[in-house]
Coordinates of N, CA and C in Angstrom, one line a residue:
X3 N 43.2 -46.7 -68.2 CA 42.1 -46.7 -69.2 C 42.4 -47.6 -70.4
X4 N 43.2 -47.4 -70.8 CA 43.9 -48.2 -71.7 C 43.5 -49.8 -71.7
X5 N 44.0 -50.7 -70.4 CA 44.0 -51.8 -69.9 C 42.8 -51.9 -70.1
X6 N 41.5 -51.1 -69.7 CA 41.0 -51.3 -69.5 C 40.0 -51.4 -70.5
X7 N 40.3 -50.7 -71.9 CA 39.7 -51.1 -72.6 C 40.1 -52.2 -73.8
X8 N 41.6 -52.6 -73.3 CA 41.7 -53.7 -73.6 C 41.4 -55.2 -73.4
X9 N 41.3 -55.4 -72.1 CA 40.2 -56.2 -71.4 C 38.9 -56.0 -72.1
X10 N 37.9 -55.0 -72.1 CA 36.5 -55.2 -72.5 C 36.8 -55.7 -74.3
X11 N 37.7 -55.3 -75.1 CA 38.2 -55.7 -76.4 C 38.2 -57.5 -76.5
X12 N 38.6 -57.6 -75.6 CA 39.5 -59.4 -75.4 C 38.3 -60.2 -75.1
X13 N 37.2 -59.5 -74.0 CA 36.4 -60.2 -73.4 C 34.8 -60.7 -74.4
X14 N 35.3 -59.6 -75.7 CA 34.2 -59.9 -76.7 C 34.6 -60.9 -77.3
X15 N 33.3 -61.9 -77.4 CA 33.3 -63.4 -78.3 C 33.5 -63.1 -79.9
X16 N 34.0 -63.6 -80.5 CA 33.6 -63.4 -81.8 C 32.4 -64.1 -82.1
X17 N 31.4 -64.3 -83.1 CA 30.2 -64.9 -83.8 C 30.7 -65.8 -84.4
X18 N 31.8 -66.1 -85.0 CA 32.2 -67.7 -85.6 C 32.7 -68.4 -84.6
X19 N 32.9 -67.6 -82.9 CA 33.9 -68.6 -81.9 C 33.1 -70.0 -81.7
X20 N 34.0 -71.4 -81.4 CA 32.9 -72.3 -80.5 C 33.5 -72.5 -79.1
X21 N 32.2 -73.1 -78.3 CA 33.5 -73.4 -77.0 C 34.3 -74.4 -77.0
X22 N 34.9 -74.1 -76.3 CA 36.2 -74.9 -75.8 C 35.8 -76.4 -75.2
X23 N 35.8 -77.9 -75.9 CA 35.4 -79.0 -75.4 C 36.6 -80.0 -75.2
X24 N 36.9 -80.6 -74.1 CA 37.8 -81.7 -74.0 C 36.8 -82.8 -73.5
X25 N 37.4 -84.2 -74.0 CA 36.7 -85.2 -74.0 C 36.6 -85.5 -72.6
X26 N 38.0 -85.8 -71.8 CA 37.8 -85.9 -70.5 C 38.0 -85.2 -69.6
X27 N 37.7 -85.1 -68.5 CA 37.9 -83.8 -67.7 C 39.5 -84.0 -67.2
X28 N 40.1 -85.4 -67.4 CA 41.5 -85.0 -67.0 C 42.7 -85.2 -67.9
X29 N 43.9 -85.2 -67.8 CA 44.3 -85.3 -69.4 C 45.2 -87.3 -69.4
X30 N 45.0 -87.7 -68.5 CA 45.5 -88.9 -68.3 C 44.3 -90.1 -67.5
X31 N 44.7 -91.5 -67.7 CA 43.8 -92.1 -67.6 C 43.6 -92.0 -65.7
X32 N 43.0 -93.2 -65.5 CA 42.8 -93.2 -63.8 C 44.3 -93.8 -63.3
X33 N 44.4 -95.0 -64.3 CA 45.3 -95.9 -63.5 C 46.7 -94.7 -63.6
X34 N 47.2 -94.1 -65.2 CA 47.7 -93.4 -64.1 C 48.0 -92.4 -63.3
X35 N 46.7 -91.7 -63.5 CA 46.3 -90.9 -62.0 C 46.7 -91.6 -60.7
X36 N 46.3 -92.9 -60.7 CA 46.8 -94.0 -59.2 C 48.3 -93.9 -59.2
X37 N 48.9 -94.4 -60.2 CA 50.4 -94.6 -60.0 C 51.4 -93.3 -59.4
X38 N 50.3 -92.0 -60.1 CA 51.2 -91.0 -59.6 C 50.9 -90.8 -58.1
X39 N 49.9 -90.8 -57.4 CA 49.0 -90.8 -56.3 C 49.7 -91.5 -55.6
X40 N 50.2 -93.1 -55.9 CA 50.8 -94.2 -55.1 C 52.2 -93.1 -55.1
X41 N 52.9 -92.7 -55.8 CA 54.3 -92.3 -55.7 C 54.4 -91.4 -54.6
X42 N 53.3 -90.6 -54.8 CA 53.5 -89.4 -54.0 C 53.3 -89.8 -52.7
X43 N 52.3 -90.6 -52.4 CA 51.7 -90.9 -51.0 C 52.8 -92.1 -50.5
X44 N 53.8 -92.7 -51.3 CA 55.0 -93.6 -51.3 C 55.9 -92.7 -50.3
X45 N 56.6 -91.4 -51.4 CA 57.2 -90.3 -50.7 C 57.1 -89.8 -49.7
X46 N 55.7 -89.5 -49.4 CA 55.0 -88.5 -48.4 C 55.2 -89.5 -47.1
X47 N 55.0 -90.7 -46.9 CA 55.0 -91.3 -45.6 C 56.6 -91.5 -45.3
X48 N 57.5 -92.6 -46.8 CA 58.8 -92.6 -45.9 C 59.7 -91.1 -45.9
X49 N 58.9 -89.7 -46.3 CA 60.0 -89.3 -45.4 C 59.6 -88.4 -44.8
X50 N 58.7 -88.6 -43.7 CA 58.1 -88.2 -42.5 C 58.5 -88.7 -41.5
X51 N 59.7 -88.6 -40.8 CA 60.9 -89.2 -39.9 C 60.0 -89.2 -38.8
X52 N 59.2 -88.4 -38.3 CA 58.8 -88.3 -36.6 C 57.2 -89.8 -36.7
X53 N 56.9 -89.5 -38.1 CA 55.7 -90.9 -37.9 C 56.5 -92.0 -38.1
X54 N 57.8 -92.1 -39.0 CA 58.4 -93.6 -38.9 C 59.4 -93.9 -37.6
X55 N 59.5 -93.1 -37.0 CA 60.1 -93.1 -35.8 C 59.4 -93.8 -34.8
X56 N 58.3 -93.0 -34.7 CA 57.2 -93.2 -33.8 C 57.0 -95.0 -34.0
X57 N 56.5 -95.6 -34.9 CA 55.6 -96.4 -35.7 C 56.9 -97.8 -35.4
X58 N 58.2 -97.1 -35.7 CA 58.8 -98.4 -35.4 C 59.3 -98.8 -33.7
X59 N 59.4 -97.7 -33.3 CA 59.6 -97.9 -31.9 C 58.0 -98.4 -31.1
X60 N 57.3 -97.7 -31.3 CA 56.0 -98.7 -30.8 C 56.1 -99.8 -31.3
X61 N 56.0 -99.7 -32.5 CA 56.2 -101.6 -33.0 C 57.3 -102.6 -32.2
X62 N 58.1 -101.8 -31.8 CA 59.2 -102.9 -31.4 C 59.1 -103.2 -29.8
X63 N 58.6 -102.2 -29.2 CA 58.1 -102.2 -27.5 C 56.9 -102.8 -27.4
X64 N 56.0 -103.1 -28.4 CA 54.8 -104.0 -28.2 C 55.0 -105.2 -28.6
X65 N 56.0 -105.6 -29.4 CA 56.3 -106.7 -30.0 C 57.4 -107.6 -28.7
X66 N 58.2 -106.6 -27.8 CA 58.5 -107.3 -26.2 C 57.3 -107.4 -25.7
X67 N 56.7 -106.3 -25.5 CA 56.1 -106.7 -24.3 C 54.3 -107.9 -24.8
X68 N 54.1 -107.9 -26.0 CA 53.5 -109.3 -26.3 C 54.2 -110.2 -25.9
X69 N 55.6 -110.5 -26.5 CA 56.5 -111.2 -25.7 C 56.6 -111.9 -25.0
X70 N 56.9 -110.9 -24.1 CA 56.6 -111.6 -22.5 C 55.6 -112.0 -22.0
X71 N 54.3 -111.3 -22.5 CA 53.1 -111.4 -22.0 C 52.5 -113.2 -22.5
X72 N 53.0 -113.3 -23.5 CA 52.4 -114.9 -24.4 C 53.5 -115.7 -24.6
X73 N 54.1 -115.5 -23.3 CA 56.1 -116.3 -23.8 C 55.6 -117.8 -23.8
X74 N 54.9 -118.3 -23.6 CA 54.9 -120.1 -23.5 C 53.3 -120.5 -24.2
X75 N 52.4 -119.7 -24.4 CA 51.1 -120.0 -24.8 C 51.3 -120.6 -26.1
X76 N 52.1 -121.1 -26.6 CA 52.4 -121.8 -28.1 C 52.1 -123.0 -27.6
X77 N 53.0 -123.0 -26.8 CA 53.4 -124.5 -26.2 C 52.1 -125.7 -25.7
X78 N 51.2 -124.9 -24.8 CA 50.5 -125.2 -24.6 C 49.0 -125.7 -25.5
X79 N 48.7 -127.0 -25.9 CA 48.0 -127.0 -27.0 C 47.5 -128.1 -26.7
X80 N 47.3 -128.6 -25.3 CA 46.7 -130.2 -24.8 C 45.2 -130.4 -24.6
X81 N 44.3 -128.8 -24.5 CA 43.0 -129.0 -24.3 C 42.3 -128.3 -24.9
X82 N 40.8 -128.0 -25.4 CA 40.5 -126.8 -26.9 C 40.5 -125.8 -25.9
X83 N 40.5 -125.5 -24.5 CA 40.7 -123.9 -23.7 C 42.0 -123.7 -24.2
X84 N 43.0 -124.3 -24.4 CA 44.2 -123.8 -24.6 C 44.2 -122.9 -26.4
X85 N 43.5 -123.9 -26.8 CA 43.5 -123.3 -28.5 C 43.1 -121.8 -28.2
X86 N 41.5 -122.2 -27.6 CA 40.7 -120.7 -27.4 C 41.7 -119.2 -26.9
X87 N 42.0 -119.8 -26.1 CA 43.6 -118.8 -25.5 C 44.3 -118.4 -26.1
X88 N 45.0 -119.1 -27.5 CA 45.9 -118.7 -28.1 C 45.3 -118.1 -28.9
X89 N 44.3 -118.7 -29.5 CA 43.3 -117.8 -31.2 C 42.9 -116.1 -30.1
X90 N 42.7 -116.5 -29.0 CA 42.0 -115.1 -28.1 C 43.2 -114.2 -28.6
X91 N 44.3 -114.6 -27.7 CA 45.1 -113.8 -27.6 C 46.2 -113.1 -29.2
X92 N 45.7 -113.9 -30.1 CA 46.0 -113.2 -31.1 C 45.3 -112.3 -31.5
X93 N 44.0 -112.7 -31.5 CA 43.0 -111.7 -32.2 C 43.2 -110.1 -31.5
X94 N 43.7 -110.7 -29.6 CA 43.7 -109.3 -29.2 C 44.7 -108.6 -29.6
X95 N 45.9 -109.0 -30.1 CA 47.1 -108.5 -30.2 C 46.8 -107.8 -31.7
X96 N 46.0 -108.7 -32.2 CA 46.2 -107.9 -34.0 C 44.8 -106.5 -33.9
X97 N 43.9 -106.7 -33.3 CA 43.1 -105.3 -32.8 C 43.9 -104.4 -32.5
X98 N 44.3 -104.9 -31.3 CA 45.1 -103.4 -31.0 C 46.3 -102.7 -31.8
X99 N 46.9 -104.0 -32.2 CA 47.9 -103.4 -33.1 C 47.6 -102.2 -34.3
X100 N 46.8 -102.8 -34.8 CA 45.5 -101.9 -36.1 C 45.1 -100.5 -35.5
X101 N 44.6 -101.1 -34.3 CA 43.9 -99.3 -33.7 C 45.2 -98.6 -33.9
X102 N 46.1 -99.1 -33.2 CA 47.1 -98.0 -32.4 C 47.9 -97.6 -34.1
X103 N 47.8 -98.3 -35.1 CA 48.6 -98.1 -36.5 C 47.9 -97.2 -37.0
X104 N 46.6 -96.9 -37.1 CA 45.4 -96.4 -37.4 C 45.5 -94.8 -36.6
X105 N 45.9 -94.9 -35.2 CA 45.9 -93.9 -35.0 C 47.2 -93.3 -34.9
X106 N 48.4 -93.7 -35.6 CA 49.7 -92.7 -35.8 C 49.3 -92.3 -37.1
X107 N 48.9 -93.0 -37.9 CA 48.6 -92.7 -39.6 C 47.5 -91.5 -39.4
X108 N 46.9 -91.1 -38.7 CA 45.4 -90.2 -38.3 C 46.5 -88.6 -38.6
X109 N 47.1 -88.5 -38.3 CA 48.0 -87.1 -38.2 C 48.5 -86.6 -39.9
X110 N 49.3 -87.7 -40.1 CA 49.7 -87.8 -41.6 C 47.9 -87.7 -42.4
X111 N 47.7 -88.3 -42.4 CA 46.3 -88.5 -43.3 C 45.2 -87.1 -43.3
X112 N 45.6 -86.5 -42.0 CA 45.2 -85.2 -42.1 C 45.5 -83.9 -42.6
X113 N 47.3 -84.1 -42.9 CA 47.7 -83.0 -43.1 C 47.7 -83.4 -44.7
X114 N 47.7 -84.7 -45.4 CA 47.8 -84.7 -46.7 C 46.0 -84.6 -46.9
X115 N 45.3 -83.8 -46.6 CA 43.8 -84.1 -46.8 C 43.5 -82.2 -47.6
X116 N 44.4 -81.2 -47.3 CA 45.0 -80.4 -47.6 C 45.9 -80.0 -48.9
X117 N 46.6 -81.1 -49.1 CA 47.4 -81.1 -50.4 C 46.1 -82.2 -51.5
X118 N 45.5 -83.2 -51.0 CA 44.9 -83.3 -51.6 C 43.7 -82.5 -52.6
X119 N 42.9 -81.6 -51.2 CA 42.0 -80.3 -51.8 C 42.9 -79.2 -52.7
X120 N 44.1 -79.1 -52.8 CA 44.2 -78.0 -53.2 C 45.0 -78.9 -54.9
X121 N 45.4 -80.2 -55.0 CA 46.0 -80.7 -56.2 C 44.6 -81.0 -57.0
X122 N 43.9 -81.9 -56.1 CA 42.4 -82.3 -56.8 C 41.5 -80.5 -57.4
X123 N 41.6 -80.0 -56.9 CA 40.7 -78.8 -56.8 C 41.4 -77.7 -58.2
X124 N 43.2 -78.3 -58.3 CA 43.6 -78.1 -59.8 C 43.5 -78.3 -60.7
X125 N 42.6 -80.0 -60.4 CA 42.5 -80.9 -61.7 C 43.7 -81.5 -61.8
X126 N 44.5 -82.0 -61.2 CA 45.7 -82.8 -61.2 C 45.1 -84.5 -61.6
X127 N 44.3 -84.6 -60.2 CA 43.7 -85.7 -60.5 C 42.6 -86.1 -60.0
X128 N 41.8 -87.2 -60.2 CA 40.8 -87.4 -59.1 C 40.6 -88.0 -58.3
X129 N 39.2 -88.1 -57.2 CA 39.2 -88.4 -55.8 C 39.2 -90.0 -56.0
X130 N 39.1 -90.9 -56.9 CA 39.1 -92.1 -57.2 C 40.5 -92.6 -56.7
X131 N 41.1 -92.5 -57.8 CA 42.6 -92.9 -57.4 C 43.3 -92.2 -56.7
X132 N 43.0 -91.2 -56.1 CA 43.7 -91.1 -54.8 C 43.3 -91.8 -53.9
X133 N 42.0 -92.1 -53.5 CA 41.7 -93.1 -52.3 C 42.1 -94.4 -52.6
X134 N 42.0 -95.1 -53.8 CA 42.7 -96.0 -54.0 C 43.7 -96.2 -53.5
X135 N 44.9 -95.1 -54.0 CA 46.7 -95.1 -53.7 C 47.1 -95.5 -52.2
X136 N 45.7 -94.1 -51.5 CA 46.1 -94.8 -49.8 C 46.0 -95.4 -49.3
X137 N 45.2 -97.2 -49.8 CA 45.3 -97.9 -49.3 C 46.5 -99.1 -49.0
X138 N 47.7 -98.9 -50.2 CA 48.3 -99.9 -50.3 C 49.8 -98.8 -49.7
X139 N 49.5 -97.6 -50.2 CA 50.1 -96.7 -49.0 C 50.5 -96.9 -47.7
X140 N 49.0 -97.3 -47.0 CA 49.2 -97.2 -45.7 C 49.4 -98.7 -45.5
X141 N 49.1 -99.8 -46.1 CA 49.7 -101.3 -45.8 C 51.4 -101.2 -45.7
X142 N 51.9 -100.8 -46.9 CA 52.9 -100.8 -46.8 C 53.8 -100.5 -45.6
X143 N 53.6 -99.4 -45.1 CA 54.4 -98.3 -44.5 C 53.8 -99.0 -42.8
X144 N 52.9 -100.0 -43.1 CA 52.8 -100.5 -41.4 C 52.5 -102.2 -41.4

């Protein structure tokens, strides 16, 4: 009972109170809302061992087997089919490479979508610079 009418005591405004105003809703600017964002999202990837595992061993088994697959197509450069061949066969190598990067990053990017709702949703920071951060994030780290 007590509590409890201490609470209804507490919960009364005074008549000279004003509200409570802060200029901005966060207490730091964007950029460095980004820097902290970039740090975290820096952290968060290298030390996730099973996606850098993953990421460099596919990288290094596609990187033979292109290889082998375009071992002499350099060389070849006597007729414009030949060019077309080589500009082809890059373009298809850097597609797929992108998709397949795109889809080891898909797991991480899910489970930080989580820490994100619950930091953003404390007012930590906002959705601005964090999408920002992940992009130089995810260059990095692939």
């Amino acid at each position: 009972m007590r509590n409890k009418d201490l609470i209804k005591e507490l919960n009364v405004v005074p008549p000279h109170a004003q509200d409570i105003h802060f200029s901005t809703k966060y207490s730091t600017s964007y950029f460095t809302q980004f820097q902290a964002c970039l740090w975290k999202q820096h952290k968060s990837y290298w030390r996730n061992v099973p996606y850098n595992a993953v990421r460099l061993s596919f990288g290094a088994a596609v990187g033979i087997m292109y290889g082998v697959i375009f071992w002499s197509l350099g060389k070849r450069k006597g007729t414009r089919q030949d060019i077309f061949n080589s500009v082809g066969a890059m373009s298809t190598t850097i597609g797929f490479l992108s998709s397949q990067s795109a889809a080891t990053v898909r797991p991480v990017a899910m489970a930080e979508r989580t820490v994100f709702y619950r930091e953003a949703g404390a007012g930590m920071y906002s959705a601005l610079p964090y999408a920002f951060s992940q992009v130089p994030s995810f260059l990095c780290t692939n």
